[in-house]
Structures are given as C-alpha cells and as structure tokens.
CSV table of N, CA and C in Angstrom, one decimal:
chain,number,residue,atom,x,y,z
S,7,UNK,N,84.2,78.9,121.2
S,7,UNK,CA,83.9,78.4,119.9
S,7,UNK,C,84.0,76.9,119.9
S,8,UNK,N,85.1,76.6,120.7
S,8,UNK,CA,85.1,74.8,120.5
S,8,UNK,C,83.8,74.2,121.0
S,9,UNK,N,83.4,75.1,122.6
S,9,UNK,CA,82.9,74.3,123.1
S,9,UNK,C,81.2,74.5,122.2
S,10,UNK,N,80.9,75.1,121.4
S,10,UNK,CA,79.7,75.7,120.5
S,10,UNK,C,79.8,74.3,119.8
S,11,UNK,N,81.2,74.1,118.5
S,11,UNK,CA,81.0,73.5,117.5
S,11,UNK,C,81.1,71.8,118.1
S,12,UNK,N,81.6,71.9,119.7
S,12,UNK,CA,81.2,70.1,120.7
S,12,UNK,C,79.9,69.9,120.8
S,13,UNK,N,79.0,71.3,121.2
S,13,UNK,CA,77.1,71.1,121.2
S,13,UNK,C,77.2,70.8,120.1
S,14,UNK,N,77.4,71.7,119.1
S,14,UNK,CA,76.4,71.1,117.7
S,14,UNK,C,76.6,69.5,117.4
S,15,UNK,N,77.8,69.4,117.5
S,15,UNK,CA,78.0,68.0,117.1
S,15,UNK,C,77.7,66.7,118.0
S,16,UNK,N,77.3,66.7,119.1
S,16,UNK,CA,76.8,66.0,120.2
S,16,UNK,C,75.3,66.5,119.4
S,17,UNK,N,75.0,67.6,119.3
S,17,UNK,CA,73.2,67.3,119.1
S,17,UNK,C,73.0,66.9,117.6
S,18,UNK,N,73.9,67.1,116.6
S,18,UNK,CA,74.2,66.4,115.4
S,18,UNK,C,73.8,64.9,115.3
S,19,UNK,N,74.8,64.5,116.3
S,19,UNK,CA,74.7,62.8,116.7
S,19,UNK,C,73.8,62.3,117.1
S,20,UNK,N,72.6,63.0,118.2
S,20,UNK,CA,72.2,62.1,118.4
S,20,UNK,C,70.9,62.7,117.7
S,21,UNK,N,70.2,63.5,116.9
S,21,UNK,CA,69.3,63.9,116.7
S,21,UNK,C,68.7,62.8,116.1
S,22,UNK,N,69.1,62.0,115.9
S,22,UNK,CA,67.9,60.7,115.0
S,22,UNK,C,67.6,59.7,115.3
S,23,UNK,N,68.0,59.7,117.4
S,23,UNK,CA,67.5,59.3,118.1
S,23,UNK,C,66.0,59.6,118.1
S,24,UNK,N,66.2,61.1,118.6
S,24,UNK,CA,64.7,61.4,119.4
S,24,UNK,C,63.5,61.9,118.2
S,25,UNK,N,64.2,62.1,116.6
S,25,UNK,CA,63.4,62.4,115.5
S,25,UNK,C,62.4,61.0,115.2
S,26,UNK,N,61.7,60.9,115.6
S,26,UNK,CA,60.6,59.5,115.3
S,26,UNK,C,59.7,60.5,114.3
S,27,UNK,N,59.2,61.6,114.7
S,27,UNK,CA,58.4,62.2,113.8
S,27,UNK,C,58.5,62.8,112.5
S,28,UNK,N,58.5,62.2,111.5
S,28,UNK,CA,58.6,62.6,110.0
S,28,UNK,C,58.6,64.1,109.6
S,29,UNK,N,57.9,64.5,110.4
S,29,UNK,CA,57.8,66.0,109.7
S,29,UNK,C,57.6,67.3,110.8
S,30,UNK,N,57.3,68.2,111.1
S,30,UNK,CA,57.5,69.5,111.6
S,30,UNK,C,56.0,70.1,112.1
S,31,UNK,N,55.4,69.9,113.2
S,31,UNK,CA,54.0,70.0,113.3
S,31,UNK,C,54.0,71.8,114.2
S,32,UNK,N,53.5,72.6,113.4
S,32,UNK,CA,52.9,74.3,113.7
S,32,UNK,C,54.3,74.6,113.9
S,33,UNK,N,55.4,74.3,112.5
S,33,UNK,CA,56.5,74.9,112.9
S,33,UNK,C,56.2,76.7,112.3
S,34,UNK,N,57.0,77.2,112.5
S,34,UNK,CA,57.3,78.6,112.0
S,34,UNK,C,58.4,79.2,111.2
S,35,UNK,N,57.5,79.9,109.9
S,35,UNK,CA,58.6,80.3,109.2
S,35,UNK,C,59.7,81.4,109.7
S,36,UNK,N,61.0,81.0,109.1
S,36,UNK,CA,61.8,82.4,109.4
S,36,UNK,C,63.0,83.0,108.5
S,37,UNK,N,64.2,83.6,109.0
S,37,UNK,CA,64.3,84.2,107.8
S,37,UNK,C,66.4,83.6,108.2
S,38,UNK,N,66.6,83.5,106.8
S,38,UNK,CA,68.1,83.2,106.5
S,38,UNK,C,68.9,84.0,107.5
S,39,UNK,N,68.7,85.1,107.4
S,39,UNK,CA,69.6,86.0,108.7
S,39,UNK,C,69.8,85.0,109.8
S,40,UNK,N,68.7,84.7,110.2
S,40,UNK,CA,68.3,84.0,111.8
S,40,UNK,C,69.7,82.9,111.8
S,41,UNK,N,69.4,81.9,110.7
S,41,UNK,CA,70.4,80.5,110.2
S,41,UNK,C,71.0,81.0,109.5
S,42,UNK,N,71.9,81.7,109.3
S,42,UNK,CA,73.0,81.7,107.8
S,42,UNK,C,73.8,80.4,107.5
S,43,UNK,N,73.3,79.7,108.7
S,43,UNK,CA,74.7,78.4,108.4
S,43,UNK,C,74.3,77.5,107.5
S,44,UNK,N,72.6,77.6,107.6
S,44,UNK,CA,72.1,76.6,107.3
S,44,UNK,C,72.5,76.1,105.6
S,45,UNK,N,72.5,74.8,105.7
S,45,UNK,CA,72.5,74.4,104.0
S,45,UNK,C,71.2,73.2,103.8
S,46,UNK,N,70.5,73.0,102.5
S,46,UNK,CA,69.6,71.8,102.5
S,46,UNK,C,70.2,71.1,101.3
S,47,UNK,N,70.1,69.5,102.1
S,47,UNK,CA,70.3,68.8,100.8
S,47,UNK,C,69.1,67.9,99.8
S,48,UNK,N,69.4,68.3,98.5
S,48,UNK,CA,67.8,67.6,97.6
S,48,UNK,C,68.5,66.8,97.1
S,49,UNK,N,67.4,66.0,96.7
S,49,UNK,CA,67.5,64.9,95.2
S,49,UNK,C,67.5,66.0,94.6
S,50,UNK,N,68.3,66.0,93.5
S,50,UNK,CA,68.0,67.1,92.2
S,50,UNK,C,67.0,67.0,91.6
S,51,UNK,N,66.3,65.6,91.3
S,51,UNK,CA,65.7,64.9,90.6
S,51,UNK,C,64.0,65.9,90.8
S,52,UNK,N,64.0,65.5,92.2
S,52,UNK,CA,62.5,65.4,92.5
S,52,UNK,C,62.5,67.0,93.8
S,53,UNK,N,63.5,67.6,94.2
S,53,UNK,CA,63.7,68.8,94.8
S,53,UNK,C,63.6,68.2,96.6
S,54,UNK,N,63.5,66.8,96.2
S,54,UNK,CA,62.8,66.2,98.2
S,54,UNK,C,64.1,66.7,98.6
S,55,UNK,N,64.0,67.3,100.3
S,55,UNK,CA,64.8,67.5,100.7
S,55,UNK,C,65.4,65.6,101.8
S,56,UNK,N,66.9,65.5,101.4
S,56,UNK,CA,67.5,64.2,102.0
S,56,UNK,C,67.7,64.5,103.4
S,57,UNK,N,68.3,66.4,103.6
S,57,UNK,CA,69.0,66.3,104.7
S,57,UNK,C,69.2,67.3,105.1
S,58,UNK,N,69.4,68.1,106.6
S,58,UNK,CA,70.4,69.2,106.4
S,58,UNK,C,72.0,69.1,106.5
S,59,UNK,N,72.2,70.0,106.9
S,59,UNK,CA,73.5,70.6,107.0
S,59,UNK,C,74.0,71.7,107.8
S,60,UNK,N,75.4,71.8,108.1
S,60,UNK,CA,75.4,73.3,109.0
S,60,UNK,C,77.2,73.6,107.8
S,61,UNK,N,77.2,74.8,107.3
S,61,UNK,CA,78.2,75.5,106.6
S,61,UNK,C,79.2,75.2,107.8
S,62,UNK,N,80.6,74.9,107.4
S,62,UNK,CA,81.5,75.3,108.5
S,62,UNK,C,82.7,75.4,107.8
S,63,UNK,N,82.0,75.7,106.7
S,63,UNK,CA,83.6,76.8,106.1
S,63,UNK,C,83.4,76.8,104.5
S,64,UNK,N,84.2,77.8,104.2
S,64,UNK,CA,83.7,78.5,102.4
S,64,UNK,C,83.4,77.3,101.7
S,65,UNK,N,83.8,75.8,101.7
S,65,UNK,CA,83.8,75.2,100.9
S,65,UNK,C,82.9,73.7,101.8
S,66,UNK,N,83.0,73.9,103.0
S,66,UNK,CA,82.4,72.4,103.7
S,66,UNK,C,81.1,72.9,104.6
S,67,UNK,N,80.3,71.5,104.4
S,67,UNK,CA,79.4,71.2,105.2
S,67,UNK,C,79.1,70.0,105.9
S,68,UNK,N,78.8,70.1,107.0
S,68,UNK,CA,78.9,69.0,108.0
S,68,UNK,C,77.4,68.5,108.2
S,69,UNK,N,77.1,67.1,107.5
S,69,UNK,CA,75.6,66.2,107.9
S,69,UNK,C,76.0,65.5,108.3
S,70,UNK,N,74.8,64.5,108.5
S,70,UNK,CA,74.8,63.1,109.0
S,70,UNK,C,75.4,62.2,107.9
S,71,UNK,N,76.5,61.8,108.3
S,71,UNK,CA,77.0,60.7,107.3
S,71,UNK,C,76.0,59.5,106.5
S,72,UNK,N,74.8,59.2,107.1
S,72,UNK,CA,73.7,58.2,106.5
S,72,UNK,C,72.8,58.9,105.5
S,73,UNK,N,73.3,60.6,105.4
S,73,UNK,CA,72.6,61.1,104.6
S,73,UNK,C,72.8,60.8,102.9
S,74,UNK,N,74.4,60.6,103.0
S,74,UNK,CA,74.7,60.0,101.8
S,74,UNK,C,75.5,59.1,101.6
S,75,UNK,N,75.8,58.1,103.1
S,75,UNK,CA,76.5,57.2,102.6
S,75,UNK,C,75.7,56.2,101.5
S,76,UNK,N,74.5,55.6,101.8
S,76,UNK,CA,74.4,54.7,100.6
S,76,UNK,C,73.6,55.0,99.1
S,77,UNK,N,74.1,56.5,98.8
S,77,UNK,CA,74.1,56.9,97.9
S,77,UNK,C,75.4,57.4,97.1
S,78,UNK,N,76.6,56.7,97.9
S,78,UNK,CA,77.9,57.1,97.5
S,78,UNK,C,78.3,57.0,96.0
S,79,UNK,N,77.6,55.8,95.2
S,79,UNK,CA,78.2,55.6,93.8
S,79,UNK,C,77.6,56.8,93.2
S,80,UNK,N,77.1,57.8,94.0
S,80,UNK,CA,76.8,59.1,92.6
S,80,UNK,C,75.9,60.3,93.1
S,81,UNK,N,77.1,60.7,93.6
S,81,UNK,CA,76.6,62.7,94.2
S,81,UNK,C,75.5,63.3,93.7
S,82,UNK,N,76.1,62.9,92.1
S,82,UNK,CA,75.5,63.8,91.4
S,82,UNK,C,73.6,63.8,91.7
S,83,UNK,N,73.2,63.1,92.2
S,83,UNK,CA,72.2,63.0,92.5
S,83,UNK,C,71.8,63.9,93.5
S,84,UNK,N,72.7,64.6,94.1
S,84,UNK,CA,71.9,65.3,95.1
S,84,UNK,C,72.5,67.1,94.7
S,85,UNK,N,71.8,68.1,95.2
S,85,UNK,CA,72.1,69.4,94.9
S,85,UNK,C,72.2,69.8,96.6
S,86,UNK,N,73.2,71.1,96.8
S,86,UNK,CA,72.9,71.4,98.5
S,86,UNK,C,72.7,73.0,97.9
S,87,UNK,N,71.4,73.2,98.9
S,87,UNK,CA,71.1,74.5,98.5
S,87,UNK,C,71.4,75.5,99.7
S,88,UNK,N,71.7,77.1,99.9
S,88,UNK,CA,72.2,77.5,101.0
S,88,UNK,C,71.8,79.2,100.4
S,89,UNK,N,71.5,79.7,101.7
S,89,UNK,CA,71.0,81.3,101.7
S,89,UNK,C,69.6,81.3,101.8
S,90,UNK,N,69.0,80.2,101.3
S,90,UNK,CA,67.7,79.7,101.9
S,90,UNK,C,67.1,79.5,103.3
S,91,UNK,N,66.0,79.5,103.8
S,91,UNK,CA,65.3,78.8,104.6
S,91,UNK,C,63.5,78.5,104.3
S,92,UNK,N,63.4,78.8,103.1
S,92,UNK,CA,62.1,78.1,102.4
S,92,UNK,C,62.4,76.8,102.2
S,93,UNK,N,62.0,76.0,102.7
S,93,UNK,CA,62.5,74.6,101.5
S,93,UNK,C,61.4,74.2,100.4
S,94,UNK,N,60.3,75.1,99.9
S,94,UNK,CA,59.6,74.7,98.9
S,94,UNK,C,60.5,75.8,97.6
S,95,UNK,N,61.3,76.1,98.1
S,95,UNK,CA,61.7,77.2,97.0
S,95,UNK,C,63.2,76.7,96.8
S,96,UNK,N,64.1,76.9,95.1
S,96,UNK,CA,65.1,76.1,94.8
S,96,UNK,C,65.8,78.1,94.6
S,97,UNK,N,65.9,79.0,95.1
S,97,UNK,CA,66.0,80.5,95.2
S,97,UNK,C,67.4,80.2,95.9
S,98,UNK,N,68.5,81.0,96.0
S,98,UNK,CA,69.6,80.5,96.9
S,98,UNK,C,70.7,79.9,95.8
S,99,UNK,N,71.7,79.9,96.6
S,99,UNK,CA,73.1,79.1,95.9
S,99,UNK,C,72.7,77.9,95.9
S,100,UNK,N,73.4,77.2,94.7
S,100,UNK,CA,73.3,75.8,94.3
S,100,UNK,C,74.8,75.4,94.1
S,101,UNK,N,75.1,74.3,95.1
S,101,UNK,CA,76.2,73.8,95.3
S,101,UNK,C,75.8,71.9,94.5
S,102,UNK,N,77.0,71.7,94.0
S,102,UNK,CA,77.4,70.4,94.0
S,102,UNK,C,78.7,69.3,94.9
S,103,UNK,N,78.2,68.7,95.2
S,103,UNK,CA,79.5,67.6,96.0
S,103,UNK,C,80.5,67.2,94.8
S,104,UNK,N,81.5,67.6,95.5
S,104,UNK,CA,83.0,67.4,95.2
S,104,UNK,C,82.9,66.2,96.1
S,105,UNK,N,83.3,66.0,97.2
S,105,UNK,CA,83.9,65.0,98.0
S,105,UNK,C,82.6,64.6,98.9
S,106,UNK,N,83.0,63.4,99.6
S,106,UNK,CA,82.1,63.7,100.9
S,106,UNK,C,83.3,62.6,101.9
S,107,UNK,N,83.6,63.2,102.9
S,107,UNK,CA,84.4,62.5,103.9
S,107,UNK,C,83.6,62.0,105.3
S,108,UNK,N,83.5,60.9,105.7
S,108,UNK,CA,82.9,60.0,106.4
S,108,UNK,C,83.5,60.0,107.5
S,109,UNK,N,82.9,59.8,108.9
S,109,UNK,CA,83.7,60.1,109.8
S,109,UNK,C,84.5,58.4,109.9
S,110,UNK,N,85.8,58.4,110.5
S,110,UNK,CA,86.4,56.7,110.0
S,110,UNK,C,85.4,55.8,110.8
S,111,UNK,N,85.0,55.6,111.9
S,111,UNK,CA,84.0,54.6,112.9
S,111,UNK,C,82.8,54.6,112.3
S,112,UNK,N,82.6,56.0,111.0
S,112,UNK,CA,80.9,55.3,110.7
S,112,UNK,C,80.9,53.7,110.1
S,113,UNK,N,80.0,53.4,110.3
S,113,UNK,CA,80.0,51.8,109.8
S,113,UNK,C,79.0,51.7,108.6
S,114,UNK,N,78.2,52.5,108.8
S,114,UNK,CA,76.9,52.1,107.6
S,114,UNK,C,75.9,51.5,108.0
S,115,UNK,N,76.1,50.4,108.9
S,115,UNK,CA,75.1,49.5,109.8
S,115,UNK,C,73.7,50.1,109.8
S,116,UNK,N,73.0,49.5,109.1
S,116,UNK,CA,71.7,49.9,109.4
S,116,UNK,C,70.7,49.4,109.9
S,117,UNK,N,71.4,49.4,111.6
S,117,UNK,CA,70.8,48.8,112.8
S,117,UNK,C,70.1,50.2,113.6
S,118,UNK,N,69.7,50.9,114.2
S,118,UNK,CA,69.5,51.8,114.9
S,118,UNK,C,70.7,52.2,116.3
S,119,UNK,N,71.1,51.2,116.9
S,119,UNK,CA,72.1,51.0,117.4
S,119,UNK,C,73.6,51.7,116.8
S,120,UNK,N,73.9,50.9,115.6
S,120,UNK,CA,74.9,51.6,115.1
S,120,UNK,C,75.0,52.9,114.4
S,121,UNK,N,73.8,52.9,114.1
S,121,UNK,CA,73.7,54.3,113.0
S,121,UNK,C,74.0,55.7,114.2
S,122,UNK,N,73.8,55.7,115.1
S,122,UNK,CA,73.7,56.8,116.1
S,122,UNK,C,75.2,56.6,116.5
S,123,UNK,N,76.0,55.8,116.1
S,123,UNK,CA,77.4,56.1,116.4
S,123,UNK,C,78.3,56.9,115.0
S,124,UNK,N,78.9,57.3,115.6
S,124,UNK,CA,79.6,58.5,114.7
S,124,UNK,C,78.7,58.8,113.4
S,125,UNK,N,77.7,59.0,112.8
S,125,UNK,CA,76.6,59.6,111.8
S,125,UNK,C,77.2,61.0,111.7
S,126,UNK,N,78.4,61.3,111.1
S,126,UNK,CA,79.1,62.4,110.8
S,126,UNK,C,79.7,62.0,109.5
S,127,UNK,N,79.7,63.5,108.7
S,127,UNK,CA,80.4,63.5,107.3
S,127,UNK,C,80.7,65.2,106.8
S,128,UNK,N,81.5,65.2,106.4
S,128,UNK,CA,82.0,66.6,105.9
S,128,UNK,C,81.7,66.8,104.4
S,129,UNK,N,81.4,67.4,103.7
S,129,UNK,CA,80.8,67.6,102.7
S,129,UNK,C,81.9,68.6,101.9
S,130,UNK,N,82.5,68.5,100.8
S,130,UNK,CA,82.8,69.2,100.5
S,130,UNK,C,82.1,69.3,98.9
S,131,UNK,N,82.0,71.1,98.8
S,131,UNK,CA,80.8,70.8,97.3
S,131,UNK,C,82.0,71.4,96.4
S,132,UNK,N,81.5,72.0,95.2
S,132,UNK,CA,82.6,72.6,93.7
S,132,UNK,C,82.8,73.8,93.9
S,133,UNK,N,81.9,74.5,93.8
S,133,UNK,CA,81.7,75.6,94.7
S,133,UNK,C,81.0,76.5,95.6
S,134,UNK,N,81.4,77.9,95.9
S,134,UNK,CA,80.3,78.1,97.5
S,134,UNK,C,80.4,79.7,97.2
C-alpha cells in the first residue's frame, strides 16, 4: 500500500511536467467502477473542469496544490464532483471545500521550475 500511494504521488508530482498537451486526443470512455477514486474539480460557475483528484479517505482528496492555490481567497468557487467519470455531466456527489492544506515547501512560484516541486494539497470538502 505505501509503496502504491509513493507511485501515485511521484506520478502526481511530476505529471505537469510531461502534460504540454491541453487536452486528451482518441481518449476512451469508461466507467466509475474502473476509477472509484477518482474526484473532478469545477468552477461552479461555468462546470470547466480546474483539476482532478484521487479520494484518499471519507472526507479528503489529494491534487495538485496550484490547482487552488491562487484561488485561495474563495473555495467557494469551485465544486468537486465524485462517482462520476463523464466530465460533461454534473450526475454524481457534489462536494464543497472545507479546508485545503498545502504541502509546507509549496511555494506558489509560478516559474515551471518551482511549480513541479512539491504541487501537492489535501483537500478536505463538507461532505462525502
């Protein structure tokens, strides 16, 4: 288990290295069973999805810290949706942020350099 939740988070970290491409070219749909972990985060506003997520426990989810650090003066702007794997559909539990805890060495830096160091946050929503 540890050594599972050390992959995810090593491929966590560095995924936005090798993500240059915006979007998902002849991906394939599939089904929630497959990902149960999965969670998506939206603007409430406009449904865009900001980010994902991976569930790691009744109440937390673990993103990329840049996902909402500089949107910190106000959660409420964002909804995390989970039981899903459509992302054109708002179908699934609707969670709000309670907390969001940053990992301490993120810096915010929005150099490419620094952003790929510790880009970790724990999510805690109201409820799940």
């Amino acid at each position: 288990m540890r050594l599972q939740i050390g992959i995810f988070l090593f491929v966590l970290s560095t995924a936005g290295v090798f993500a240059k491409i915006q979007r998902i070219l002849r991906g394939q749909g599939t089904d929630v069973r497959t990902y149960p972990f999965m969670a998506s985060i939206r603007y409430a506003s406009s449904n865009i999805i900001a980010c994902g997520g991976s569930i790691i426990s009744n109440q937390h989810i673990l993103t990329a810290a840049h996902c909402l650090f500089y949107d910190s003066t106000n959660y409420n702007r964002f909804l995390i949706y989970t039981g899903i794997t459509d992302t054109s559909t708002t179908d699934g539990q609707v969670h709000r942020i309670d907390q969001v805890f940053y990992h301490p060495r993120f810096t915010g830096v929005k150099s490419q350099k620094e952003m790929d160091r510790h880009d970790l946050a724990i999510v805690k929503v109201q409820s799940f």
